[in-house]
Coordinates of C-alpha atoms in Angstrom, one line a residue:
X216 CA 13.1 -9.7 17.1
X217 CA 9.7 -11.4 17.0
X218 CA 9.3 -10.5 20.7
X219 CA 10.0 -6.8 20.2
X220 CA 7.5 -6.6 17.3
X221 CA 5.0 -8.5 19.4
X222 CA 5.4 -5.9 22.2
X223 CA 4.9 -3.0 19.7
X224 CA 1.8 -4.7 18.2
X225 CA 0.4 -5.5 21.6
X226 CA 0.7 -1.8 22.6
X227 CA -1.0 -0.6 19.4
X228 CA 2.2 1.0 18.0
X229 CA 2.0 -0.9 14.7
X230 CA -1.0 -2.0 12.7
X231 CA -2.2 -5.5 12.2
X232 CA -1.1 -5.4 8.6
X233 CA 2.4 -4.3 9.6
X234 CA 2.7 -7.0 12.2
X235 CA 1.6 -9.8 10.0
X236 CA 4.1 -8.6 7.4
X237 CA 6.9 -8.5 10.0
X238 CA 6.1 -12.1 11.0
X239 CA 6.1 -13.3 7.4
X240 CA 9.6 -11.6 7.0
X241 CA 10.9 -13.2 10.2
X242 CA 9.6 -16.6 9.0
X243 CA 11.6 -16.3 5.8
X244 CA 8.7 -15.3 3.5
X245 CA 8.8 -12.5 1.0
X246 CA 7.7 -11.1 -2.4
X247 CA 10.7 -12.5 -4.3
X248 CA 9.8 -16.2 -3.8
X249 CA 6.3 -17.4 -5.0
X250 CA 6.8 -20.7 -3.0
X251 CA 7.2 -18.7 0.2
X252 CA 5.0 -15.7 -0.4
X253 CA 3.7 -13.7 2.5
X254 CA 0.5 -15.3 3.9
X255 CA -2.4 -13.2 5.2
X256 CA -5.7 -14.3 6.7
X257 CA -9.2 -14.2 5.4
X258 CA -10.8 -11.9 7.9
X259 CA -14.4 -11.6 6.7
X260 CA -17.2 -14.1 6.1
X261 CA -19.8 -11.7 4.8
X262 CA -19.5 -11.2 1.1
X263 CA -23.3 -10.9 0.6
X264 CA -24.5 -7.8 2.4
X265 CA -25.2 -4.4 0.9
X266 CA -23.5 -2.8 3.9
X267 CA -20.6 -4.3 5.8
X268 CA -21.1 -4.2 9.6
X269 CA -17.7 -4.3 11.3
X270 CA -19.4 -4.2 14.7
X271 CA -21.1 -7.6 14.2
X272 CA -18.9 -10.6 15.0
X273 CA -20.8 -12.7 12.5
X274 CA -19.3 -10.6 9.7
X275 CA -15.9 -12.2 10.4
X276 CA -14.3 -15.5 9.8
X277 CA -13.3 -17.7 12.8
X278 CA -9.7 -16.7 13.4
X279 CA -9.2 -19.4 16.0
X280 CA -9.8 -22.1 13.4
X281 CA -7.9 -23.1 10.2
X282 CA -9.7 -22.4 6.9
X283 CA -10.8 -26.1 6.6
X284 CA -12.7 -25.8 9.9
X285 CA -14.8 -22.7 9.2
X286 CA -17.9 -25.0 9.0
X287 CA -18.7 -27.8 11.4
X288 CA -19.1 -30.3 8.5
X289 CA -15.7 -29.3 7.1
X290 CA -14.0 -29.8 10.5
X291 CA -15.7 -33.2 11.0
X292 CA -14.6 -34.3 7.6
X293 CA -10.9 -33.3 8.1
X294 CA -10.8 -34.8 11.6
X295 CA -12.3 -38.1 10.3
X296 CA -9.6 -38.2 7.6
X297 CA -6.9 -37.7 10.2
X298 CA -8.3 -40.4 12.6
X299 CA -8.8 -43.0 9.8
X300 CA -5.4 -42.4 8.1
X301 CA -3.5 -45.7 7.9
X302 CA -0.2 -45.5 6.0
X303 CA 3.1 -46.6 7.7
X304 CA 5.1 -44.5 5.2
X305 CA 3.2 -41.2 5.5
X306 CA 2.5 -39.5 8.8
X307 CA -1.2 -38.5 9.5
X308 CA -2.4 -35.2 8.2
X309 CA -5.7 -33.2 8.0
X310 CA -5.0 -31.5 4.7
X311 CA -3.4 -32.8 1.6
X312 CA -3.3 -29.3 0.1
X313 CA -2.0 -26.1 1.7
X314 CA -3.0 -22.5 2.6
X315 CA -0.1 -20.9 0.7
X316 CA 1.7 -22.0 -2.5
X317 CA 3.0 -20.6 -5.7
X318 CA -0.1 -21.8 -7.5
X319 CA -2.3 -19.9 -5.0
X320 CA -0.3 -16.7 -5.5
X321 CA -0.6 -17.0 -9.2
X322 CA -4.3 -17.8 -9.0
X323 CA -4.9 -14.5 -7.2
X324 CA -2.5 -12.4 -9.2
X325 CA -3.7 -13.7 -12.6
X326 CA -4.6 -10.2 -13.9
X327 CA -1.4 -8.5 -12.9
X328 CA 1.8 -8.7 -15.1
X329 CA 4.2 -10.4 -14.8
X330 CA 2.2 -12.9 -12.8
X331 CA -0.3 -13.5 -15.7
X332 CA 2.6 -14.9 -17.9
X333 CA 3.8 -17.1 -14.9
X334 CA 0.2 -18.3 -14.5
X335 CA 0.1 -19.4 -18.1
X336 CA 3.5 -21.1 -17.8
X337 CA 2.1 -23.1 -14.8
X338 CA -0.8 -24.2 -17.0
X339 CA 1.3 -25.3 -19.9
X340 CA 1.2 -22.0 -21.9
X341 CA -2.4 -21.0 -21.5
X342 CA -4.8 -19.9 -18.8
X343 CA -6.7 -22.5 -16.9
X344 CA -10.4 -23.3 -17.7
X345 CA -12.4 -20.1 -17.1
X346 CA -14.6 -21.8 -14.4
X347 CA -11.4 -22.5 -12.4
X348 CA -10.0 -19.0 -12.5
X349 CA -10.2 -16.3 -9.7
X350 CA -13.5 -14.8 -10.7
X351 CA -15.4 -13.9 -7.6
X352 CA -14.4 -13.1 -4.0
X353 CA -17.6 -14.6 -2.6
X354 CA -17.1 -17.9 -4.5
X355 CA -13.4 -18.1 -3.6
X356 CA -14.3 -17.6 0.1
X357 CA -17.0 -20.3 -0.1
X358 CA -14.6 -22.8 -1.7
X359 CA -11.7 -22.0 0.7
X360 CA -13.9 -22.1 3.9
X361 CA -14.8 -25.7 3.3
X362 CA -18.3 -25.2 1.8
X363 CA -18.3 -28.1 -0.6
X364 CA -14.6 -28.3 -1.5
X365 CA -12.3 -30.3 0.9
X366 CA -9.2 -29.8 -1.3
X367 CA -9.2 -26.0 -1.0
X368 CA -8.0 -24.3 2.3
X369 CA -6.2 -21.3 0.8
X370 CA -5.6 -18.1 2.8
X371 CA -5.0 -14.7 1.3
X372 CA -2.0 -12.7 0.1
X373 CA -1.1 -9.1 1.2
X374 CA -2.4 -7.5 -2.1
X375 CA -5.9 -8.0 -0.8
X376 CA -5.3 -5.1 1.6
X377 CA -3.6 -2.5 -0.6
X378 CA -3.7 -2.9 -4.3
X379 CA -7.1 -2.6 -6.1
X380 CA -5.5 -3.1 -9.6
X381 CA -5.1 -6.9 -9.1
X382 CA -8.9 -7.2 -9.1
X383 CA -9.3 -5.5 -12.5
X384 CA -8.6 -6.9 -15.9
X385 CA -6.8 -3.7 -17.0
X386 CA -4.8 -5.4 -19.7
X387 CA -7.9 -6.9 -21.3
X388 CA -6.5 -10.4 -21.0
X389 CA -8.6 -13.1 -22.7
X390 CA -9.5 -15.2 -19.7
X391 CA -12.2 -17.2 -21.6
X392 CA -15.8 -17.9 -21.0
X393 CA -17.4 -20.0 -18.2
X394 CA -19.7 -22.8 -18.9
X395 CA -22.6 -20.5 -18.2
X396 CA -21.5 -18.3 -21.2
X397 CA -20.3 -15.5 -18.9
X398 CA -17.0 -13.9 -20.0
X399 CA -14.3 -13.7 -17.3
X400 CA -13.1 -10.1 -16.8
X401 CA -12.8 -8.1 -13.5
X402 CA -13.2 -10.0 -10.3
X403 CA -16.8 -10.0 -9.0
X404 CA -16.9 -8.0 -5.7
X405 CA -19.2 -8.2 -2.7
X406 CA -22.3 -5.9 -2.8
X407 CA -20.8 -3.7 0.0
X408 CA -17.9 -2.7 -2.3
X409 CA -20.4 -0.8 -4.5
X410 CA -18.7 -2.1 -7.7
X411 CA -15.4 -0.4 -6.8
X412 CA -12.1 -2.4 -6.4
X413 CA -10.7 0.6 -4.5
X414 CA -13.6 0.6 -2.1
X415 CA -13.3 -3.1 -1.6
X416 CA -9.6 -2.7 -0.7
X417 CA -10.4 0.2 1.6
X418 CA -13.1 -1.6 3.5
X419 CA -11.2 -4.9 3.6
X420 CA -8.2 -3.1 5.2
X421 CA -10.5 -1.5 7.6
X422 CA -11.8 -5.0 8.5
X423 CA -8.2 -6.2 9.1
X424 CA -7.6 -3.4 11.5
X425 CA -11.0 -3.6 13.2
X426 CA -11.5 -4.2 16.9
X427 CA -12.7 -7.8 16.4
X428 CA -9.7 -8.8 14.3
X429 CA -7.3 -7.0 16.7
X430 CA -8.8 -9.0 19.6
X431 CA -8.6 -12.3 17.8
X432 CA -5.6 -12.2 15.5
X433 CA -3.4 -13.9 18.0
X434 CA -5.4 -17.1 17.5
X435 CA -4.6 -17.1 13.8
X436 CA -0.9 -16.3 14.5
X437 CA -0.9 -19.4 16.8
X438 CA -2.0 -21.6 13.9
X439 CA 0.3 -20.2 11.2
X440 CA 3.4 -19.0 13.0
X441 CA 2.9 -20.3 16.6
X442 CA 2.5 -23.2 19.0
X443 CA -0.5 -24.7 17.2
X444 CA 1.6 -25.1 14.0
X445 CA 3.1 -28.5 15.1
X446 CA 2.8 -31.4 17.5
X447 CA -0.1 -32.2 19.8
X448 CA -1.5 -28.7 19.7
X449 CA -1.7 -28.8 15.9
X450 CA -3.5 -32.1 16.1
X451 CA -6.0 -30.8 18.5
X452 CA -6.6 -27.7 16.4
X453 CA -7.1 -29.8 13.2
X454 CA -4.1 -28.0 11.8
X455 CA -1.8 -30.8 10.5
X456 CA -0.6 -30.6 6.9
X457 CA 1.3 -33.1 4.7
X458 CA 4.7 -33.7 6.3
X459 CA 6.8 -32.4 3.4
X460 CA 5.4 -28.9 3.9
X461 CA 7.2 -28.5 7.3
X462 CA 10.7 -27.1 7.5
X463 CA 13.2 -29.8 8.4
X464 CA 10.8 -32.7 7.9
X465 CA 13.0 -34.3 5.3
X466 CA 16.8 -34.4 4.9
X467 CA 17.0 -33.9 1.2
X468 CA 20.7 -34.5 1.1
X469 CA 20.3 -38.0 2.4
X470 CA 18.0 -39.0 -0.5
X471 CA 20.2 -40.8 -3.0
X472 CA 17.6 -41.7 -5.7
X473 CA 17.6 -38.8 -8.2
X474 CA 13.9 -39.4 -9.2
X475 CA 12.8 -39.5 -5.6
X476 CA 14.8 -36.4 -4.8
X477 CA 13.3 -34.5 -7.8
X478 CA 9.8 -35.6 -6.8
X479 CA 10.3 -34.4 -3.1
X480 CA 11.7 -31.0 -4.3
X481 CA 8.8 -30.6 -6.8
X482 CA 6.3 -31.3 -4.0
X483 CA 8.0 -28.9 -1.6
X484 CA 8.2 -26.2 -4.3
X485 CA 4.7 -26.5 -5.8
X486 CA 2.4 -27.8 -3.0
X487 CA 3.0 -25.3 -0.3
X488 CA 5.4 -24.6 2.6
X489 CA 4.5 -24.0 6.2
X490 CA 6.3 -20.9 7.6
X491 CA 9.1 -21.2 10.1
X492 CA 7.7 -21.6 13.6
X493 CA 8.3 -18.3 15.5
X494 CA 6.4 -18.9 18.8
X495 CA 6.3 -22.0 21.1
X496 CA 3.8 -20.5 23.6
X497 CA 0.3 -19.0 23.1
X498 CA 0.7 -15.5 21.5
X499 CA -0.2 -12.5 23.5
X500 CA -3.5 -10.7 22.8
X501 CA -3.5 -7.1 21.6
X502 CA -4.7 -4.4 23.9
X503 CA -7.6 -2.4 22.8
X504 CA -6.5 0.5 20.6
X505 CA -6.1 4.0 22.0
X506 CA -6.9 5.9 18.8
X507 CA -5.5 9.4 18.5
X508 CA -7.9 12.0 17.0
X509 CA -7.3 12.6 13.3
X510 CA -5.9 16.1 12.8
X511 CA -7.8 16.9 9.6
X512 CA -11.0 15.0 10.4
X513 CA -11.3 17.1 13.6
X514 CA -9.9 20.3 12.1
X515 CA -13.1 22.2 13.0
X516 CA -11.8 22.1 16.6
X517 CA -8.4 23.6 15.7
X518 CA -7.9 27.2 16.7
X519 CA -5.6 29.4 14.6
X520 CA -2.5 30.4 16.6
X521 CA 0.5 32.4 15.3
X522 CA 3.7 30.7 16.3
X523 CA 6.3 32.4 14.1
X524 CA 6.8 35.6 12.1
X525 CA 9.0 35.6 9.0
X526 CA 10.4 38.6 7.1
X527 CA 9.9 36.9 3.7
X528 CA 7.3 34.7 2.0
X529 CA 7.2 31.1 3.3
X530 CA 7.4 28.3 0.8
X531 CA 8.3 25.2 3.0
X532 CA 7.6 24.2 6.6
X533 CA 9.4 21.3 8.2
X534 CA 8.9 20.0 11.7
X535 CA 12.0 18.2 13.1
X536 CA 12.8 17.3 16.7
X537 CA 9.9 19.4 17.9
X538 CA 11.2 22.4 16.1
X539 CA 9.5 24.2 13.2
X540 CA 11.8 25.2 10.4
X541 CA 10.9 27.6 7.5
X542 CA 12.2 28.1 4.0
X543 CA 11.6 31.3 2.0
X544 CA 11.2 32.0 -1.7
X545 CA 13.5 30.0 -4.0
X546 CA 14.8 27.9 -1.0
X547 CA 14.6 24.2 -0.1
X548 CA 15.5 22.7 3.3
X549 CA 17.8 19.7 2.8
X550 CA 17.1 16.4 4.5
X551 CA 17.9 14.6 6.6
X552 CA 19.1 17.0 9.4
X553 CA 17.7 20.2 7.7
X554 CA 20.7 22.1 9.0
X555 CA 21.4 23.3 5.4
X556 CA 19.2 24.7 2.7
X557 CA 19.5 25.0 -1.1
X558 CA 18.9 28.5 -2.7
X559 CA 18.5 29.5 -6.3
X560 CA 17.2 32.5 -8.4
X561 CA 20.4 34.5 -8.3
X562 CA 21.5 36.8 -11.2
X563 CA 24.4 34.5 -11.9
X564 CA 21.9 31.6 -12.2
X565 CA 23.8 29.5 -9.6
X566 CA 22.5 27.1 -7.0
X567 CA 24.0 27.6 -3.5
X568 CA 24.1 25.5 -0.3
X569 CA 23.7 27.6 2.8
X570 CA 23.8 26.8 6.6
X571 CA 20.3 27.1 8.1
X572 CA 21.3 28.8 11.4
X573 CA 23.7 31.4 10.2
X574 CA 22.8 31.7 6.4
X575 CA 26.5 31.0 5.8
X576 CA 27.5 30.1 2.2
X577 CA 28.8 26.6 2.0
X578 CA 29.2 26.0 -1.7
X579 CA 28.2 27.6 -5.1
X580 CA 27.3 25.6 -8.2
X581 CA 27.1 27.4 -11.6
X582 CA 25.8 26.4 -15.0
X583 CA 23.7 23.6 -13.8
X584 CA 21.1 24.3 -16.5
X585 CA 23.4 26.1 -18.9
X586 CA 22.1 29.6 -19.2
X587 CA 18.7 28.8 -17.8
X588 CA 17.4 29.8 -14.4
X589 CA 16.4 27.2 -11.9
X590 CA 12.7 27.6 -10.9
X591 CA 12.2 24.8 -8.3
X592 CA 13.9 21.9 -6.5
X593 CA 13.2 18.8 -4.6
X594 CA 15.3 16.3 -2.5
X595 CA 15.1 12.7 -1.6
X596 CA 14.4 11.7 2.1
X597 CA 18.0 10.5 2.5
X598 CA 19.4 13.8 1.3
X599 CA 21.5 12.2 -1.4
X600 CA 19.5 13.2 -4.5
X601 CA 18.6 16.7 -5.5
X602 CA 16.3 17.4 -8.5
X603 CA 16.2 20.8 -10.1
X604 CA 13.7 22.1 -12.6
X605 CA 14.4 25.2 -14.8
X606 CA 12.8 27.5 -17.4
X607 CA 14.4 25.4 -20.2
X608 CA 11.8 22.6 -19.4
X609 CA 14.5 20.2 -18.2
X610 CA 14.6 18.3 -14.9
X611 CA 18.2 17.5 -13.8
X612 CA 18.8 14.8 -11.2
X613 CA 22.0 15.3 -9.1
X614 CA 23.8 13.1 -6.7
X615 CA 25.1 15.1 -3.7
X616 CA 28.5 14.0 -2.4
X617 CA 30.7 15.5 0.2
X618 CA 34.4 16.0 -0.3
X619 CA 37.4 17.5 1.4
X620 CA 38.1 18.9 4.9
X621 CA 35.5 21.7 4.6
X622 CA 32.8 19.2 3.6
X623 CA 32.0 20.9 0.3
X624 CA 28.9 19.7 -1.5
X625 CA 29.6 18.2 -4.9
X626 CA 26.8 17.7 -7.4
X627 CA 27.2 14.9 -10.0
X628 CA 24.6 14.8 -12.8
X629 CA 22.8 11.4 -12.9
X630 CA 20.4 12.3 -15.7
X631 CA 18.6 15.1 -17.5
X632 CA 14.9 14.3 -17.9
X633 CA 13.3 15.8 -21.0
X634 CA 9.5 15.7 -21.4
X635 CA 8.2 19.2 -20.8
X636 CA 8.0 22.0 -23.5
X637 CA 7.9 25.0 -21.1
X638 CA 9.2 26.1 -17.7
X639 CA 9.1 23.6 -14.8
X640 CA 6.9 25.2 -12.2
X641 CA 6.9 22.6 -9.4
X642 CA 8.3 19.2 -8.6
X643 CA 8.1 16.6 -5.8
X644 CA 10.4 13.7 -5.0
X645 CA 8.9 10.6 -3.3
X646 CA 11.6 8.1 -2.2
X647 CA 9.2 5.6 -0.6
X648 CA 7.5 5.2 -4.0
X649 CA 10.7 5.9 -6.0
X650 CA 8.9 8.7 -8.0
X651 CA 9.7 12.2 -9.3
X652 CA 6.7 14.3 -10.3
X653 CA 7.1 17.4 -12.3
X654 CA 4.6 20.1 -13.3
X655 CA 5.0 22.7 -16.0
X656 CA 3.7 25.9 -17.7
X657 CA 2.9 23.5 -20.6
X658 CA -0.1 22.4 -18.5
X659 CA 1.2 18.8 -18.0
X660 CA 2.3 16.6 -15.1
X661 CA 4.9 13.9 -15.7
X662 CA 5.7 10.9 -13.5
X663 CA 9.3 9.7 -13.6
X664 CA 11.0 6.7 -12.1
X665 CA 13.5 7.8 -9.4
X666 CA 15.6 4.6 -9.6
X667 CA 15.9 4.2 -13.4
X668 CA 15.4 7.9 -14.1
X669 CA 13.0 7.3 -17.0
X670 CA 9.6 8.5 -18.1
X671 CA 6.7 6.5 -16.5
X672 CA 3.5 8.4 -17.6
X673 CA 2.0 11.8 -18.3
X674 CA -1.3 12.7 -16.5
X675 CA -4.1 14.1 -18.8
X676 CA -3.6 17.7 -19.8
X677 CA -4.7 20.4 -17.5
X678 CA -6.6 23.6 -18.6
X679 CA -3.9 25.9 -17.0
X680 CA -0.3 25.7 -15.9
X681 CA 0.5 23.5 -12.8
X682 CA 1.0 25.4 -9.6
X683 CA 1.6 22.6 -7.0
X684 CA 2.2 18.8 -6.7
X685 CA 2.4 16.5 -3.8
X686 CA 2.8 12.7 -3.3
X687 CA 1.6 11.1 0.0
X688 CA 4.5 8.9 1.1
X689 CA 2.2 6.5 2.9
X690 CA -0.7 5.9 0.4
X691 CA 1.1 6.9 -2.8
X692 CA -1.8 9.2 -3.8
X693 CA -0.9 12.2 -5.9
X694 CA -2.4 15.7 -5.5
X695 CA -2.1 18.2 -8.3
X696 CA -3.2 21.8 -8.5
X697 CA -3.6 23.9 -11.6
X698 CA -5.1 27.4 -11.0
X699 CA -8.2 26.7 -8.9
X700 CA -8.5 23.0 -10.0
X701 CA -7.6 20.3 -7.5
X702 CA -7.3 16.7 -8.5
X703 CA -6.4 13.5 -6.6
X704 CA -4.8 10.6 -8.5
X705 CA -3.9 7.0 -7.7
X706 CA -0.2 6.1 -8.0
X707 CA -1.1 4.5 -11.3
X708 CA -2.5 7.7 -12.8
X709 CA -6.3 7.1 -12.2
X710 CA -8.1 10.3 -11.5
X711 CA -9.9 9.6 -8.2
X712 CA -11.5 13.1 -7.7
X713 CA -11.4 16.6 -9.2
X714 CA -13.0 19.9 -8.2
X715 CA -12.8 23.6 -8.8
X716 CA -11.9 24.8 -5.3
X717 CA -13.1 28.4 -5.6
X718 CA -15.6 30.6 -7.5
X719 CA -12.9 33.2 -7.9
X720 CA -10.6 32.2 -10.8
X721 CA -7.8 34.4 -9.3
X722 CA -7.8 32.4 -6.0
X723 CA -5.2 29.9 -7.3
X724 CA -4.0 27.0 -5.2
X725 CA -0.3 27.6 -4.2
X726 CA 0.2 24.5 -2.0
X727 CA -1.3 21.1 -1.4
X728 CA -0.8 18.4 1.1
X729 CA -2.5 15.4 2.7
X730 CA -2.2 13.4 5.9
X731 CA 0.5 10.9 6.7
X732 CA -1.3 10.0 10.0
X733 CA -2.0 6.4 8.9
X734 CA -1.7 4.3 5.8
X735 CA -5.3 3.0 6.2
X736 CA -7.4 5.0 8.7
X737 CA -9.1 8.2 7.3
X738 CA -6.6 8.6 4.5
X739 CA -9.2 10.6 2.5
X740 CA -8.4 14.1 3.8
X741 CA -6.6 16.8 1.9
X742 CA -5.5 20.5 2.4
X743 CA -5.1 23.3 -0.1
X744 CA -3.5 26.7 0.5
X745 CA -4.7 29.6 -1.7
X746 CA -3.6 32.9 -3.1
X747 CA -6.2 34.7 -0.9
X748 CA -4.6 33.3 2.3
X749 CA -7.4 30.7 2.7
X750 CA -6.6 27.2 3.9
X751 CA -9.3 24.6 2.9
X752 CA -9.7 21.1 4.2
X753 CA -11.3 18.6 1.9
X754 CA -12.8 15.1 2.4
X755 CA -12.9 12.6 -0.4
X756 CA -16.0 10.4 -0.4
X757 CA -17.2 7.7 -2.8
X758 CA -19.9 8.7 -5.2
X759 CA -22.2 6.0 -3.7
X760 CA -22.0 7.4 -0.2
X761 CA -24.8 9.5 1.5
X762 CA -22.4 12.3 2.2
X763 CA -21.6 12.6 -1.5
X764 CA -25.3 12.6 -2.5
X765 CA -26.4 15.1 0.1
X766 CA -23.6 17.6 -0.4
X767 CA -24.3 20.8 -2.3
X768 CA -20.6 21.8 -2.7
X769 CA -19.6 19.3 -5.3
X770 CA -18.7 19.5 -8.9
X771 CA -19.5 16.5 -11.1
X772 CA -17.6 18.1 -14.0
X773 CA -14.0 17.5 -14.5
X774 CA -13.2 21.2 -14.4
X775 CA -11.7 21.3 -17.9
X776 CA -9.5 18.2 -17.3
X777 CA -9.7 15.9 -20.3
X778 CA -10.4 12.4 -18.8
X779 CA -12.0 10.9 -21.9
X780 CA -14.9 8.6 -21.0
X781 CA -13.5 8.0 -17.4
X782 CA -15.5 9.5 -14.6
X783 CA -13.8 9.9 -11.2
X784 CA -15.4 7.6 -8.7
X785 CA -14.9 9.9 -5.7
X786 CA -16.0 13.5 -4.9
X787 CA -14.2 16.1 -2.8
X788 CA -16.3 17.8 -0.2
X789 CA -15.3 21.1 1.5
X790 CA -15.0 20.4 5.2
X791 CA -13.5 23.6 6.5
X792 CA -12.2 27.0 5.4
X793 CA -9.6 29.0 7.4
X794 CA -9.3 32.5 6.0

């Protein structure tokens, strides 16, 4: 399995992040065990510059060396310790601490429940001294890279590449004051992050996927998962840890003394575990990436071309097996094969399953919303859940089951979700993020949990009814449209950007989408479809960027959206209009 993933990574089919995650999983590491949490590399050494230069090799850490050897002095110190070690009971080692342990995970995730409580438990019921908490990315790097602290060689955790919230003290935890009198709050970011945790994560992920890291990551894999993890190669690479951290180094069942057994288990659990060794030979190097042009970034080169005509209005387009399938008004194509569709809006207020090719009626379902008319529907990717929204303001979640020789569709009500006070106008089901989003004539958008079928949050009230909703299944970003107002939100309900998309109040947005081209590269592109027939392509840029400052077509106002004292940190710039 490791070999097949290596091949895909080598060919550029999967990202560096995905590959490291695969290796962690194969080595028995995962999110459910803090003592064997996924380990990720420090990739940068520059936490001082105003602008991060990913074309400069000096911006990066030495991936061919362990964290303790990032400086020459550090390497000399650890090698000297190894050479002079003289204890017949304990084998030689370079490092008495480890690069991954439960304590390190809790150190990083201090601000994120439920890890904050676990962190306090580890410290006997309260947070550690403020000076020892995770407070600055630069200081943490300096400590871990051997500049003045030989007991710290920690690597990173995956959250550093995708979740900005763990860097912010959103729950206003009392983390104390440092000796300098400075109160500990949000994590201090490098200057190039422009004070934004989201920008830090974006640039940090970009660094992980950069050419330099792609060309050198195999060295780090050799140290953590590969042939330099043990034996003579580990000794030469200054990569030997305390013997209890290695799998199979001690036969715990043969230890008869209960106190000694408890001591060894405590050491194994709390002081770090080296991953299972996956490779016994030097790891292959990645080929340089063949990057495919981004469809929205280069949309100015696209030429309009009519490929299909339809006798009715089109409300859904699906591409499957190189075919383009269309759904008309009050219809939804049903995953996963899309050879059926669901239809509603009939005088008897029923919902019907139809065959796509012949429009043949497969089954009819009446009284799903009592006497109310269904207005919209959405389905999960696996085709097993159908969600309907009606003019009674209710969302009904149905499980689709097949029964009998004619394979009739049966609908079993899982739950009715009550939160809106007017007609449901649109909804979206995101199975990767286990969310249902619903928009209504009552000018609200509600986020529901798809697994527990409960209310999660309501977005701030909009000035007019909601006309379209979308969730990007790769990034988790939410797009909402209300009249001519377009807003982009994080999965946790932070408004990232908002703009009035037209000077004509009647030119409402009818559909919204964004790109699932990549989960890290150029994710900041969005498309709106309008009443007038216009298709507009938008780019989201950070307020600190030059593009944002020089653009005329921006709106710093929130377009009537009540965000309180929060100002969106991004702006939407109009990139292209197709009328």
